[in-house]
Coordinates of C-alpha atoms in Angstrom, one line a residue:
Chain A
X80 CA 94.5 160.8 80.6
X81 CA 96.4 158.5 82.9
X82 CA 94.7 156.0 85.2
X83 CA 96.0 156.3 88.8
X84 CA 96.1 153.9 91.6
X85 CA 92.5 154.8 92.8
X86 CA 90.9 154.0 89.4
X87 CA 92.7 150.5 89.4
X88 CA 91.5 150.0 92.9
X89 CA 87.9 150.9 92.1
X90 CA 88.0 148.6 89.1
X91 CA 89.4 145.8 91.1
X92 CA 86.9 146.3 93.9
X93 CA 84.0 146.3 91.3
X94 CA 85.3 143.0 89.8
X95 CA 85.7 141.6 93.2
X96 CA 82.1 142.5 94.3
X97 CA 80.7 141.3 90.9
X98 CA 82.4 138.0 91.6
X99 CA 81.2 137.8 95.1
X100 CA 77.6 138.5 94.2
X101 CA 77.8 136.0 91.4
X102 CA 78.9 133.3 93.9
X103 CA 76.0 134.2 96.0
X104 CA 73.3 134.5 93.4
X105 CA 74.1 132.1 90.6
X106 CA 72.6 128.6 90.7
X107 CA 74.8 126.8 88.4
X108 CA 77.9 125.4 89.9
X109 CA 80.0 126.2 86.7
X110 CA 78.9 129.8 86.8
X111 CA 79.7 130.1 90.6
X112 CA 83.1 128.7 89.6
X113 CA 83.8 131.4 87.1
X114 CA 82.7 134.0 89.6
X115 CA 85.3 132.5 92.0
X116 CA 87.9 133.1 89.4
X117 CA 86.6 136.6 88.7
X118 CA 87.3 137.3 92.5
X119 CA 90.9 135.9 92.2
X120 CA 91.6 137.9 89.1
X121 CA 90.2 141.2 90.8
X122 CA 92.7 140.5 93.6
X123 CA 95.5 140.1 91.0
X124 CA 94.6 143.4 89.5
X125 CA 94.9 145.0 92.9
X126 CA 98.2 143.5 93.5
X127 CA 99.7 144.6 90.2
X128 CA 98.4 148.2 90.7
X129 CA 100.0 148.4 94.1
X130 CA 103.2 146.8 93.0
X131 CA 103.3 149.4 90.1
X132 CA 102.5 152.4 92.4
X133 CA 104.5 151.2 95.4
X134 CA 107.5 150.7 93.1
X135 CA 108.2 147.2 94.7
X136 CA 108.5 143.9 92.8
X137 CA 106.9 141.8 95.5
X138 CA 103.5 142.2 94.0
X139 CA 104.6 141.2 90.4
X140 CA 106.1 138.0 91.8
X141 CA 102.8 137.3 93.7
X142 CA 100.9 137.5 90.4
X143 CA 102.9 134.5 89.0
X144 CA 101.9 132.5 92.0
X145 CA 98.3 133.5 92.0
X146 CA 97.9 132.4 88.3
X147 CA 99.5 129.1 89.1
X148 CA 97.3 128.6 92.2
X149 CA 94.3 129.6 90.1
X150 CA 95.1 127.1 87.4
X151 CA 95.5 124.3 90.1
X152 CA 92.2 125.4 91.8
X153 CA 90.4 125.1 88.3
X154 CA 91.9 121.5 87.8
X155 CA 90.6 120.4 91.3
X156 CA 87.3 122.2 91.0
X157 CA 86.5 120.8 87.7
X158 CA 87.4 117.4 88.8
X159 CA 85.0 117.6 91.8
X160 CA 82.2 119.0 89.5
X161 CA 82.8 116.1 87.0
X162 CA 82.7 113.5 89.7
X163 CA 79.6 115.0 91.2
X164 CA 77.9 115.2 87.9
X165 CA 78.5 111.5 87.1
X166 CA 76.8 110.5 90.4
X167 CA 74.0 113.1 90.4
X168 CA 73.4 114.1 86.7
X169 CA 73.2 117.8 87.8
X170 CA 75.3 120.7 88.6
X171 CA 72.5 122.9 90.0
X172 CA 73.2 124.0 93.6
X173 CA 69.6 123.9 94.6
X174 CA 69.5 120.2 93.8
X175 CA 72.6 119.4 96.0
X176 CA 70.7 118.6 99.1
X177 CA 71.7 115.0 100.1
X178 CA 73.5 116.3 103.2
X179 CA 70.9 117.1 105.7
X180 CA 70.2 116.3 109.3
Chain B
X257 CA 119.6 140.4 101.0
X258 CA 121.7 137.5 99.6
X259 CA 119.6 134.5 99.1
X260 CA 120.7 131.6 101.4
X261 CA 119.4 128.5 99.4
X262 CA 121.2 126.0 101.6
X263 CA 119.5 127.4 104.6
X264 CA 116.2 127.3 102.8
X265 CA 116.7 123.7 101.9
X266 CA 117.7 122.6 105.4
X267 CA 114.6 124.4 106.9
X268 CA 112.4 122.8 104.2
X269 CA 113.7 119.2 104.9
X270 CA 110.4 118.1 106.6
X271 CA 108.3 119.2 103.7
X272 CA 110.8 117.7 101.3
X273 CA 110.5 114.3 103.0
X274 CA 106.8 114.5 102.9
X275 CA 106.7 115.3 99.1
X276 CA 109.3 112.6 98.4
X277 CA 107.2 110.2 100.4
X278 CA 104.1 111.1 98.4
X279 CA 106.0 110.6 95.2
X280 CA 107.4 107.2 96.5
X281 CA 103.9 106.0 97.5
X282 CA 102.7 106.8 94.1
X283 CA 105.7 105.3 92.4
X284 CA 105.7 102.0 94.3
X285 CA 101.9 101.6 93.8
X286 CA 102.2 102.0 90.1
X287 CA 105.2 99.6 89.6
X288 CA 105.9 97.0 92.1
X289 CA 102.5 96.7 93.7
X290 CA 100.3 97.3 90.7
X291 CA 99.0 93.7 90.7
X292 CA 98.4 93.4 94.5
X293 CA 95.0 93.4 96.4
X294 CA 93.6 96.8 97.3
X295 CA 94.1 95.9 100.9
X296 CA 97.8 95.2 100.3
X297 CA 98.3 98.3 98.4
X298 CA 96.7 100.4 101.2
X299 CA 99.0 98.8 103.7
X300 CA 102.1 99.6 101.7
X301 CA 101.0 103.1 101.0
X302 CA 100.3 103.7 104.7
X303 CA 103.6 102.3 105.8
X304 CA 105.6 104.3 103.3
X305 CA 103.5 107.4 104.2
X306 CA 104.1 106.9 108.0
X307 CA 107.7 106.5 107.3
X308 CA 107.7 109.8 105.5
X309 CA 105.8 111.4 108.5
X310 CA 108.4 110.1 111.0
X311 CA 111.3 111.2 108.9
X312 CA 109.5 114.6 108.7
X313 CA 109.0 114.7 112.4
X314 CA 112.7 113.9 113.1
X315 CA 113.8 116.7 110.9
X316 CA 111.4 119.2 112.4
X317 CA 112.8 118.0 115.9
X318 CA 116.5 118.7 114.7
X319 CA 115.6 122.0 112.9
X320 CA 117.7 125.1 113.9
X321 CA 115.5 127.9 115.4
X322 CA 115.7 131.2 113.7
X323 CA 114.3 132.9 110.5
X324 CA 115.1 131.4 107.1
X325 CA 115.7 133.0 103.7
X326 CA 115.4 136.6 104.9
X327 CA 112.4 136.0 107.0
X328 CA 110.2 134.1 104.7
X329 CA 109.9 131.2 107.2
X330 CA 110.3 131.3 111.0
X331 CA 111.3 128.3 113.0
X332 CA 110.3 129.2 116.5
X333 CA 108.8 127.2 119.4
X334 CA 105.2 127.8 118.1
X335 CA 106.2 126.6 114.6
X336 CA 108.1 123.6 115.8
X337 CA 105.4 122.5 118.3
X338 CA 102.6 123.0 115.7
X339 CA 104.6 121.2 113.0
X340 CA 105.0 118.2 115.2
X341 CA 101.4 118.4 116.2
X342 CA 100.3 118.4 112.6
X343 CA 102.6 115.4 111.8
X344 CA 101.3 113.5 114.8
X345 CA 97.7 114.1 114.0
X346 CA 98.3 113.1 110.3
X347 CA 100.0 109.8 111.7
X348 CA 97.0 109.1 113.8
X349 CA 94.7 109.8 110.8
X350 CA 96.8 107.3 108.8
X351 CA 96.0 104.8 111.6
X352 CA 92.3 105.2 111.1
X353 CA 92.5 105.0 107.3
X354 CA 92.5 101.3 107.7
X355 CA 89.7 99.6 105.8
X356 CA 87.7 102.9 105.0
X357 CA 85.8 103.4 101.8
X358 CA 88.9 105.0 100.3
X359 CA 90.3 101.7 99.1
X360 CA 89.8 102.1 95.5
X361 CA 92.8 104.4 95.0
X362 CA 94.8 103.7 98.2
X363 CA 98.1 105.3 97.0
X364 CA 96.5 108.5 95.8
X365 CA 94.5 108.9 99.0
X366 CA 97.8 108.6 101.1
X367 CA 99.8 110.7 98.7
X368 CA 97.3 113.5 98.8
X369 CA 97.1 113.3 102.6
X370 CA 101.1 113.7 102.6
X371 CA 100.8 116.7 100.3
X372 CA 98.2 118.2 102.6
X373 CA 100.5 117.6 105.5
X374 CA 103.3 119.4 103.7
X375 CA 101.0 122.5 103.1
X376 CA 100.0 122.5 106.8
X377 CA 103.7 122.4 107.8
X378 CA 104.5 125.3 105.7
X379 CA 101.5 127.2 107.1
X380 CA 102.9 126.6 110.5
X381 CA 106.0 128.4 109.7
X382 CA 105.1 131.0 107.1
X383 CA 106.2 134.5 107.9
X384 CA 105.4 136.2 104.6
X385 CA 102.1 136.8 102.9
X386 CA 103.0 134.9 99.7
X387 CA 104.2 131.9 101.3
X388 CA 101.3 131.9 103.7
X389 CA 98.8 132.1 100.8
X390 CA 100.7 129.4 98.8
X391 CA 100.8 127.1 101.9
X392 CA 97.0 127.5 102.6
X393 CA 96.2 126.8 99.1
X394 CA 98.4 123.7 98.9
X395 CA 96.7 122.4 102.1
X396 CA 93.2 123.4 101.0
X397 CA 93.4 122.0 97.5
X398 CA 94.5 118.7 98.8
X399 CA 91.8 118.7 101.5
X400 CA 89.2 119.5 98.9
X401 CA 90.2 116.4 96.9
X402 CA 90.3 114.4 100.1
X403 CA 86.7 115.5 101.1
X404 CA 85.4 114.4 97.6
X405 CA 87.5 111.3 97.3
X406 CA 84.9 108.6 97.8
X407 CA 83.4 108.3 94.4
X408 CA 81.0 105.6 95.4
X409 CA 79.0 107.9 97.5
X410 CA 77.3 110.9 96.0
X411 CA 77.4 112.7 99.5
X412 CA 81.2 112.7 99.3
X413 CA 81.3 114.5 96.0
X414 CA 78.8 117.0 97.2
X415 CA 80.8 117.6 100.4
X416 CA 83.9 118.2 98.3
X417 CA 82.2 120.5 96.1
X418 CA 80.7 122.5 99.0
X419 CA 84.1 122.7 100.7
X420 CA 85.6 123.7 97.5
X421 CA 83.2 126.6 96.8
X422 CA 83.4 128.0 100.3
X423 CA 87.1 127.5 100.5
X424 CA 87.6 129.1 97.1
X425 CA 85.7 132.1 98.2
X426 CA 87.8 132.3 101.4
X427 CA 90.9 132.1 99.3
X428 CA 89.7 135.0 97.1
X429 CA 88.9 137.0 100.3
X430 CA 92.3 136.1 101.8
X431 CA 94.0 137.2 98.5
X432 CA 92.2 140.6 98.2
X433 CA 92.9 141.2 102.0
X434 CA 96.5 140.5 101.4
X435 CA 96.8 142.7 98.4
X436 CA 95.3 145.5 100.3
X437 CA 97.7 144.9 103.2
X438 CA 100.5 145.0 100.8
X439 CA 99.3 148.0 99.3
X440 CA 99.1 149.9 102.6
X441 CA 102.3 148.8 103.9
X442 CA 104.3 148.2 100.8
X443 CA 105.7 144.9 101.9
X444 CA 104.8 141.2 102.1
X445 CA 107.1 140.4 105.0
X446 CA 105.1 140.2 108.3
X447 CA 108.0 141.9 110.2
X448 CA 108.1 144.9 107.9
X449 CA 104.4 145.1 107.8
X450 CA 104.5 145.2 111.6
X451 CA 107.0 148.0 111.4
X452 CA 105.0 150.0 108.9
X453 CA 101.6 149.6 110.9
X454 CA 103.5 150.8 114.1
X455 CA 104.8 153.8 112.2
X456 CA 101.7 155.0 110.2
X457 CA 98.9 153.8 112.4
X458 CA 95.4 153.0 111.2
X459 CA 94.6 153.4 107.5
X460 CA 91.4 152.7 105.6
X461 CA 93.1 150.3 103.2
X462 CA 94.5 148.4 106.0
X463 CA 91.3 148.1 107.9
X464 CA 89.4 146.8 104.8
X465 CA 92.3 144.3 104.2
X466 CA 92.2 143.2 107.7
X467 CA 88.5 142.6 107.7
X468 CA 88.9 140.5 104.5
X469 CA 91.7 138.4 106.1
X470 CA 89.4 137.9 109.0
X471 CA 86.5 136.6 106.9
X472 CA 88.8 134.3 105.2
X473 CA 90.0 132.9 108.3
X474 CA 86.6 132.8 109.7
X475 CA 85.8 130.4 106.6
X476 CA 89.0 128.3 107.1
X477 CA 88.5 127.7 110.8
X478 CA 84.7 127.4 110.6
X479 CA 83.9 130.2 112.9
X480 CA 80.2 131.4 112.8
X481 CA 78.8 133.1 110.8
X482 CA 81.1 131.5 108.0
X483 CA 80.6 128.0 109.1
X484 CA 78.0 126.9 106.6
X485 CA 80.3 124.4 105.0
X486 CA 81.4 122.5 108.1
X487 CA 78.3 120.3 108.8
X488 CA 78.0 119.2 105.3
X489 CA 81.6 118.5 104.9
X490 CA 81.9 116.7 108.2
X491 CA 78.8 114.6 107.2
X492 CA 79.8 113.7 103.6
X493 CA 83.5 113.4 103.5
X494 CA 85.2 110.0 104.2
X495 CA 85.9 109.7 107.9
X496 CA 89.8 110.0 107.7
X497 CA 89.5 113.1 105.6
X498 CA 87.0 114.6 107.9
X499 CA 89.4 113.8 110.7
X500 CA 92.3 115.6 108.9
X501 CA 90.2 118.7 108.1
X502 CA 88.8 118.8 111.8
X503 CA 92.2 118.4 113.5
X504 CA 95.5 119.0 111.7
X505 CA 94.2 121.7 109.3
X506 CA 92.7 123.6 112.4
X507 CA 95.8 123.4 114.4
X508 CA 98.0 124.8 111.5
X509 CA 95.2 127.4 110.6
X510 CA 95.3 128.8 114.1
X511 CA 99.0 129.0 114.1
X512 CA 99.1 131.0 110.9
X513 CA 96.1 133.1 112.0
X514 CA 98.0 133.9 115.3
X515 CA 101.1 134.8 113.5
X516 CA 99.3 137.1 111.2
X517 CA 97.2 138.8 114.0
X518 CA 99.8 139.1 116.8
X519 CA 103.3 139.7 115.3
X520 CA 102.1 141.5 112.1
X521 CA 99.2 143.5 113.2
X522 CA 99.7 143.2 116.9
X523 CA 101.6 146.5 117.0
X524 CA 98.3 148.1 116.1
X525 CA 96.3 146.1 118.6
X526 CA 98.5 147.0 121.4
X527 CA 97.8 150.7 121.2
X528 CA 94.9 151.9 123.1
X529 CA 93.3 153.9 120.4
X530 CA 93.1 150.9 118.1
X531 CA 91.8 148.7 120.7
X532 CA 89.0 151.2 121.6
X533 CA 88.0 152.1 118.1
X534 CA 85.1 150.2 116.4
X535 CA 87.5 149.1 113.7
X536 CA 89.9 147.1 115.8
X537 CA 90.5 143.6 115.0
X538 CA 90.3 142.6 118.7
X539 CA 86.5 143.4 118.8
X540 CA 85.9 141.7 115.5
X541 CA 87.6 138.5 116.7
X542 CA 85.7 138.6 119.8
X543 CA 82.4 139.0 118.1
X544 CA 83.3 135.9 115.9
X545 CA 84.0 134.0 119.0
X546 CA 80.9 134.9 120.7
X547 CA 78.7 134.1 117.7
X548 CA 80.5 130.8 117.2
X549 CA 80.2 129.7 120.7
X550 CA 76.5 130.5 121.0
X551 CA 75.5 129.1 117.6
X552 CA 77.7 126.0 117.7
X553 CA 76.5 124.9 121.1
X554 CA 72.9 125.7 120.5
X555 CA 72.7 124.2 117.1
X556 CA 74.4 120.9 118.2
X557 CA 71.5 120.3 120.7
X558 CA 69.2 119.7 117.8
X559 CA 71.5 117.2 115.7
X560 CA 70.5 113.6 115.3
X561 CA 73.6 112.8 112.9
X562 CA 76.7 112.1 114.9
X563 CA 78.9 113.8 112.3
X564 CA 76.9 116.9 112.1
X565 CA 76.9 117.1 116.0
X566 CA 80.7 116.9 115.8
X567 CA 80.7 119.8 113.2
X568 CA 78.6 122.0 115.4
X569 CA 80.7 121.1 118.4
X570 CA 83.6 122.0 116.3
X571 CA 82.2 125.4 115.5
X572 CA 81.8 126.0 119.2
X573 CA 85.4 124.9 119.8
X574 CA 86.5 127.3 117.1
X575 CA 84.8 130.1 119.2
X576 CA 86.9 128.9 122.2
X577 CA 90.0 128.9 120.1
X578 CA 89.3 132.2 118.9
X579 CA 89.2 133.3 122.6
X580 CA 92.7 131.8 122.8
X581 CA 93.8 133.9 120.0
X582 CA 92.7 136.9 121.9
X583 CA 94.6 135.8 124.8
X584 CA 97.9 135.3 123.0
X585 CA 98.8 138.9 123.5
X586 CA 99.0 138.6 127.2
X587 CA 99.6 134.8 127.8
X588 CA 101.6 133.8 124.6
X589 CA 100.5 131.0 122.3
X590 CA 100.7 128.3 125.0
X591 CA 97.1 128.0 126.0
X592 CA 96.0 128.3 122.3
X593 CA 98.3 125.6 121.1
X594 CA 97.5 123.3 124.0
X595 CA 93.6 123.6 123.3
X596 CA 94.1 123.2 119.5
X597 CA 96.2 120.1 119.9
X598 CA 94.2 118.3 122.4
X599 CA 91.0 119.2 120.7
X600 CA 92.6 117.8 117.5
X601 CA 93.5 114.5 119.2
X602 CA 89.9 114.0 120.6
X603 CA 88.4 114.9 117.2
X604 CA 90.7 112.4 115.3
X605 CA 89.7 109.8 117.9
X606 CA 86.0 110.4 117.4
X607 CA 86.3 110.2 113.7
X608 CA 88.4 107.2 114.1
X609 CA 85.7 105.4 116.1
X610 CA 83.2 106.5 113.3
X611 CA 85.5 105.1 110.6
X612 CA 85.7 101.7 112.2
X613 CA 82.0 101.6 112.9
X614 CA 81.3 102.4 109.3
X615 CA 83.4 99.6 108.0
X616 CA 81.4 97.3 110.3
X617 CA 78.0 98.7 109.4
X618 CA 76.7 102.2 109.5
X619 CA 77.3 105.1 111.9
X620 CA 75.1 108.0 110.7
X621 CA 72.8 108.8 113.5
X622 CA 73.7 109.0 117.1
X623 CA 71.3 106.1 117.8
X624 CA 73.6 103.9 115.5
X625 CA 75.9 103.9 118.5
X626 CA 73.5 102.1 120.7
X627 CA 75.0 99.2 122.5
X628 CA 78.5 100.0 121.5
X629 CA 79.8 98.9 124.9
X630 CA 78.5 95.3 124.2
X631 CA 79.7 95.4 120.5
X632 CA 83.2 96.6 121.2
X633 CA 84.2 97.7 124.7
X634 CA 87.4 99.1 123.3
X635 CA 85.7 101.4 120.9
X636 CA 83.2 102.5 123.5
X637 CA 86.0 103.2 126.1
X638 CA 87.9 105.3 123.7
X639 CA 84.9 107.1 122.5
X640 CA 84.0 107.9 126.1
X641 CA 87.4 109.5 126.6
X642 CA 87.3 111.5 123.4
X643 CA 83.8 112.7 124.0
X644 CA 84.4 113.6 127.7
X645 CA 87.6 115.4 126.7
X646 CA 85.7 117.4 124.1
X647 CA 83.1 118.2 126.9
X648 CA 85.9 119.3 129.2
X649 CA 85.6 116.8 132.0
X650 CA 88.6 116.6 134.3
X651 CA 91.3 115.0 134.4
X652 CA 91.2 114.8 130.6
X653 CA 93.2 117.2 128.3
X654 CA 89.9 119.0 127.1
X655 CA 89.4 120.3 130.7
X656 CA 92.8 121.7 131.1
X657 CA 92.6 123.3 127.7
X658 CA 89.5 125.0 128.5
X659 CA 90.9 126.1 131.9
X660 CA 94.0 127.6 130.5
X661 CA 92.4 129.5 127.6
X662 CA 89.5 130.9 129.8
X663 CA 91.9 131.9 132.6
X664 CA 94.3 133.4 130.1
X665 CA 91.3 135.4 128.7
X666 CA 90.1 136.5 132.1
X667 CA 93.7 137.6 133.0
X668 CA 94.0 139.6 129.8
X669 CA 91.6 142.3 130.8
X670 CA 89.6 141.3 133.8
X671 CA 85.9 140.2 133.8
X672 CA 84.7 143.5 132.3
X673 CA 86.7 143.4 129.2
X674 CA 85.4 141.7 126.0
X675 CA 87.7 138.7 126.5
X676 CA 86.7 138.2 130.1
X677 CA 82.9 138.5 129.3
X678 CA 83.4 135.9 126.4
X679 CA 85.3 133.5 128.9
X680 CA 82.2 133.8 131.2
X681 CA 79.9 133.2 128.3
X682 CA 82.0 130.1 127.1
X683 CA 81.9 128.7 130.5
X684 CA 78.2 129.0 130.8
X685 CA 77.8 127.3 127.3
X686 CA 80.0 124.4 128.4
X687 CA 77.2 123.3 130.5
X688 CA 74.9 123.2 127.3
X689 CA 77.7 121.3 125.5
X690 CA 77.9 118.7 128.3
X691 CA 74.3 117.9 127.7
X692 CA 74.6 116.9 124.0
X693 CA 78.0 115.1 124.6
X694 CA 76.4 113.0 127.3
X695 CA 73.5 112.2 124.8
X696 CA 76.1 110.7 122.6
X697 CA 77.7 108.7 125.5
X698 CA 74.3 107.5 126.8
X699 CA 73.8 105.8 123.5
X700 CA 77.2 104.4 123.4
X701 CA 77.5 103.3 127.0
X702 CA 74.0 102.7 128.4
X703 CA 71.5 101.9 125.6
X704 CA 71.3 98.3 124.6
X705 CA 72.4 97.1 121.1
X706 CA 69.7 96.9 118.3
X707 CA 68.7 93.3 117.5
X708 CA 71.3 91.3 115.7
X709 CA 74.0 93.9 115.8
X710 CA 77.1 91.9 115.5
X711 CA 80.3 92.6 117.6
X712 CA 82.7 94.9 115.9
X713 CA 86.2 93.8 115.1
X714 CA 88.8 96.8 115.3
X715 CA 91.7 96.5 112.9
X716 CA 95.1 96.6 114.7
X717 CA 96.3 99.9 113.3
X718 CA 93.0 101.5 114.3
X719 CA 93.4 100.1 117.7
X720 CA 96.9 101.5 118.1
X721 CA 95.8 105.0 116.8
X722 CA 92.8 105.1 119.0
X723 CA 94.5 103.9 122.2
X724 CA 97.4 106.3 121.5
X725 CA 95.0 109.2 121.0
X726 CA 93.1 108.3 124.2
X727 CA 96.4 107.7 126.2
X728 CA 97.8 111.2 125.0
X729 CA 94.6 112.9 126.1
X730 CA 94.7 111.4 129.5
X731 CA 98.5 112.1 129.7
X732 CA 98.3 115.7 128.6
X733 CA 95.4 116.2 131.0
X734 CA 97.6 115.0 133.9
X735 CA 100.8 116.7 132.7
X736 CA 99.7 119.9 131.1
X737 CA 103.0 121.5 131.6
X738 CA 104.5 119.0 129.1
X739 CA 103.0 121.2 126.5
X740 CA 102.5 124.5 128.2
X741 CA 106.2 124.4 129.4
X742 CA 107.3 124.6 125.7
X743 CA 106.5 128.3 125.4

């Protein structure tokens, strides 16, 4: 059996939703970070599927850039998390409450 | 399409100057200036950075209008004006970077600001989904670093992390939205997307994609209900970073947003069926604007921290700017650009005052401003101009920005249309805004200084930046056609 465009889109939508709820529900910054990456990967899957079924190459080119951007995002994000951990000794979001009125 | 690399190179000269400037700043700091004092290194970095910005500005000025590289970039009046605006606001931000806590790695700070500026310049001219995404990410990643740059204060890292998490989520939404738009129209070029939408009309994939793009931009411009990061980031980030996030990034963000909504999806918004159906983006943007206006203005009333007050007022201004986006269809981008630029000037100025005060002591609560007129008449005078402009008092530019945006919104569909109703709401809420802005000014201009509060010495560069910003606000307020006549 062959997977069609709809199957790919459903899978990518599911992955995206999984990542989104992970970002909302997880308490550990690193886990939230992984869920963010999952959302990006879900978008990538949708782009590739569209590119395949539209018959244009734009989407495939898009993917290379998304992967590069995701890598840059990991670098910046982990740097910020490390900087924060050095000051606060925690990466749990519920303990990040220094900024209040 | 034959690739026109020479044309691409000449169109990208401003960005190239900025990136070269960033590399030069880093290189000089690592080699010749390695042994100098932090103050000297910051001076050098700022001088080289300013030179790069001025070079870029000159090249933007000289750029040929037209589309570049088969429509990837477009250099039109809006792109040119908002590129110059971004460069000017970044230059003012450099002026207030003097003596801020970011002295430990001065060259890195300035270099990342230049990279952020180059991302913002690309955003202002992007006309293709891939380039728009890349430009937005270049600018955002730089801004995350800038927000978390001050490693001596835990709040800065926390602000950086919150900005990063919310911004990363916005980027994922934007990307998913773009992928659905690409799937529905089969193209990543905005002009081709517009043609496809006009031909095939509404389509479920397209609607979902559009909603996700709207959510992402709601995050980026801090429109309620996606504003949660803004107060924390404005409070925790170093003052120059917050100034850049609040001004230049907003200007470029709204330019890109307008370009996505009107030229690309505008074909759909123009048809009556789309406008009247529940799924039209016109209504969604109007709802975002209404929620931002109400929430921003009401929540600002309860703030005691100066930076959080500015953040909630920024949310309210984002609502007014979204109203300007709605009016673009009938009035062109002039009112929106005028509002965004003059708002940016006033915000950079307000954060500049905060930056100077922080080097001289502390400036967290609004009551820390007490007696500013005695401690530094210059700062108090400039702050009064910035705050009154934010509040929209004539003859300052903030007043005229509100006037053009609201009148354009009222003209767009009359008082009974969603845009017209929003304009009335915004005018009513301006009265609320006046209250909390005047509370700030009361502390700065009327209240006496706390015991033993010393006079504040304003560095020369900061003086220049603040006076320039204040003068521009007065001048644009007196001569609004200088900006509005561009379009």
